[in-house]
Short mmCIF file of C-alpha atoms in Angstrom, two decimals:
data_model
loop_
_atom_site.label_atom_id
_atom_site.label_comp_id
_atom_site.label_asym_id
_atom_site.label_seq_id
_atom_site.Cartn_x
_atom_site.Cartn_y
_atom_site.Cartn_z
CA MET A 19 0.40 0.12 -0.02
CA ALA A 20 1.42 3.45 -1.03
CA TYR A 21 1.66 6.41 1.24
CA ILE A 22 -0.23 9.23 0.02
CA ASN A 23 1.66 13.04 0.41
CA TRP A 24 0.12 16.33 -0.39
CA THR A 25 1.92 19.23 -1.69
CA SER A 26 1.43 22.40 -0.73
CA GLN A 27 0.69 23.32 -4.04
CA ALA A 28 -2.44 20.48 -4.51
CA LEU A 29 -3.40 21.59 -0.84
CA ALA A 30 -3.66 25.41 -2.10
CA ASP A 31 -4.67 24.21 -5.82
CA LEU A 32 -8.04 22.35 -3.84
CA GLU A 33 -8.42 25.03 -1.77
CA ALA A 34 -8.54 27.54 -3.58
CA ILE A 35 -11.30 25.37 -6.13
CA GLY A 36 -13.49 25.15 -2.91
CA ASP A 37 -13.38 28.89 -2.15
CA PHE A 38 -15.10 29.58 -5.81
CA ILE A 39 -17.11 26.61 -5.47
CA ALA A 40 -18.67 28.41 -2.91
CA ARG A 41 -19.50 31.63 -3.75
CA ASP A 42 -22.69 29.61 -5.25
CA ALA A 43 -22.18 27.16 -2.88
CA SER A 44 -21.09 26.24 0.17
CA GLY A 45 -22.33 23.10 0.92
CA PHE A 46 -21.27 21.03 -1.95
CA ALA A 47 -17.92 22.74 -1.86
CA GLN A 48 -17.76 20.67 1.46
CA ILE A 49 -18.53 17.95 0.10
CA PHE A 50 -15.99 18.31 -3.35
CA VAL A 51 -13.59 18.42 -1.23
CA GLU A 52 -14.04 15.63 1.31
CA ARG A 53 -15.17 13.50 -2.43
CA VAL A 54 -11.30 14.23 -4.13
CA PHE A 55 -10.49 13.18 -1.13
CA GLU A 56 -11.82 9.84 -1.53
CA ALA A 57 -10.46 9.55 -4.52
CA VAL A 58 -7.02 10.31 -3.93
CA GLU A 59 -7.45 7.56 -1.06
CA ARG A 60 -8.18 5.00 -3.83
CA LEU A 61 -5.63 5.22 -5.07
CA GLU A 62 -2.92 4.04 -1.74
CA SER A 63 -4.13 0.79 -3.59
CA PHE A 64 -4.10 1.01 -6.93
CA PRO A 65 -1.08 3.57 -7.75
CA ARG A 66 -0.97 3.10 -11.37
CA SER A 67 -4.61 3.17 -11.57
CA GLY A 68 -3.76 6.94 -13.13
CA ARG A 69 -3.79 7.24 -16.92
CA ILE A 70 -0.16 9.56 -17.93
CA VAL A 71 -0.02 12.59 -18.51
CA PRO A 72 -0.69 13.19 -21.94
CA GLU A 73 1.56 16.26 -21.89
CA ILE A 74 4.46 14.52 -19.73
CA GLY A 75 4.19 11.39 -21.17
CA GLN A 76 6.74 10.63 -18.56
CA GLU A 77 5.18 6.42 -16.96
CA GLU A 78 5.24 8.02 -13.46
CA ILE A 79 3.28 11.43 -13.42
CA ARG A 80 -0.47 10.18 -13.76
CA GLU A 81 -3.94 11.53 -13.18
CA ILE A 82 -7.18 10.59 -12.12
CA ILE A 83 -10.02 12.47 -13.06
CA PHE A 84 -12.29 14.05 -10.87
CA GLY A 85 -15.79 15.67 -12.41
CA SER A 86 -14.08 17.98 -14.82
CA TYR A 87 -11.14 18.67 -13.16
CA ARG A 88 -7.31 16.49 -13.20
CA ILE A 89 -5.98 14.89 -9.63
CA VAL A 90 -2.11 14.81 -11.39
CA TYR A 91 0.12 13.44 -9.00
CA LEU A 92 3.91 11.18 -9.20
CA VAL A 93 4.34 7.49 -8.05
CA SER A 94 7.81 6.88 -6.82
CA ASP A 95 8.06 3.32 -4.66
CA ASN A 96 5.59 3.23 -1.96
CA GLU A 97 4.42 7.38 -2.00
CA ILE A 98 2.23 9.01 -4.08
CA SER A 99 2.48 12.63 -4.14
CA ILE A 100 -0.13 14.65 -5.39
CA LEU A 101 1.02 17.67 -7.35
CA THR A 102 -1.62 19.64 -8.60
CA VAL A 103 -5.40 19.63 -8.71
CA PHE A 104 -6.56 22.07 -11.57
CA HIS A 105 -9.95 22.55 -14.53
CA SER A 106 -9.84 20.16 -17.03
CA SER A 107 -10.43 23.42 -19.34
CA ARG A 108 -7.17 25.48 -18.67
CA LEU A 109 -3.86 23.20 -20.07
CA LEU A 110 -0.98 22.22 -17.93
CA LYS A 111 1.98 23.64 -19.02
CA SER A 112 4.38 20.64 -18.29
CA SER A 113 7.53 22.88 -17.78
CA ASP A 114 5.39 24.27 -14.99
CA LEU A 115 5.19 20.72 -13.17
CA LEU A 116 8.59 19.40 -13.59
CA SER A 117 10.23 22.72 -12.05
CA ASP A 118 8.09 21.83 -8.84
CA LEU A 119 9.98 19.19 -9.50
CA GLY A 120 13.00 20.70 -9.27
CA GLU A 121 14.20 19.83 -12.63
CA PRO A 122 15.46 22.02 -15.39
#
């Protein structure tokens, strides 16, 4: 079973999404955030269940889709690092993601 680590960026992303949803439906925002955490928890048992991120093309960088949101994560040994959460209408810049990982 893999350990899940949320990066500060991913937590900030999820908080911003929750705040945005809460402007119109505060109760739904809380439910949405809870369900995102539940979806991510399933990765503990099945870390490679998400697809490889098309923009990156690396085996260890994967994503799951939750509603209209993409949850991007890194699989390494017994750890899953949640890297970012963002709306699927936005473009993922591979350079931004790789810089978060400490790569050039």
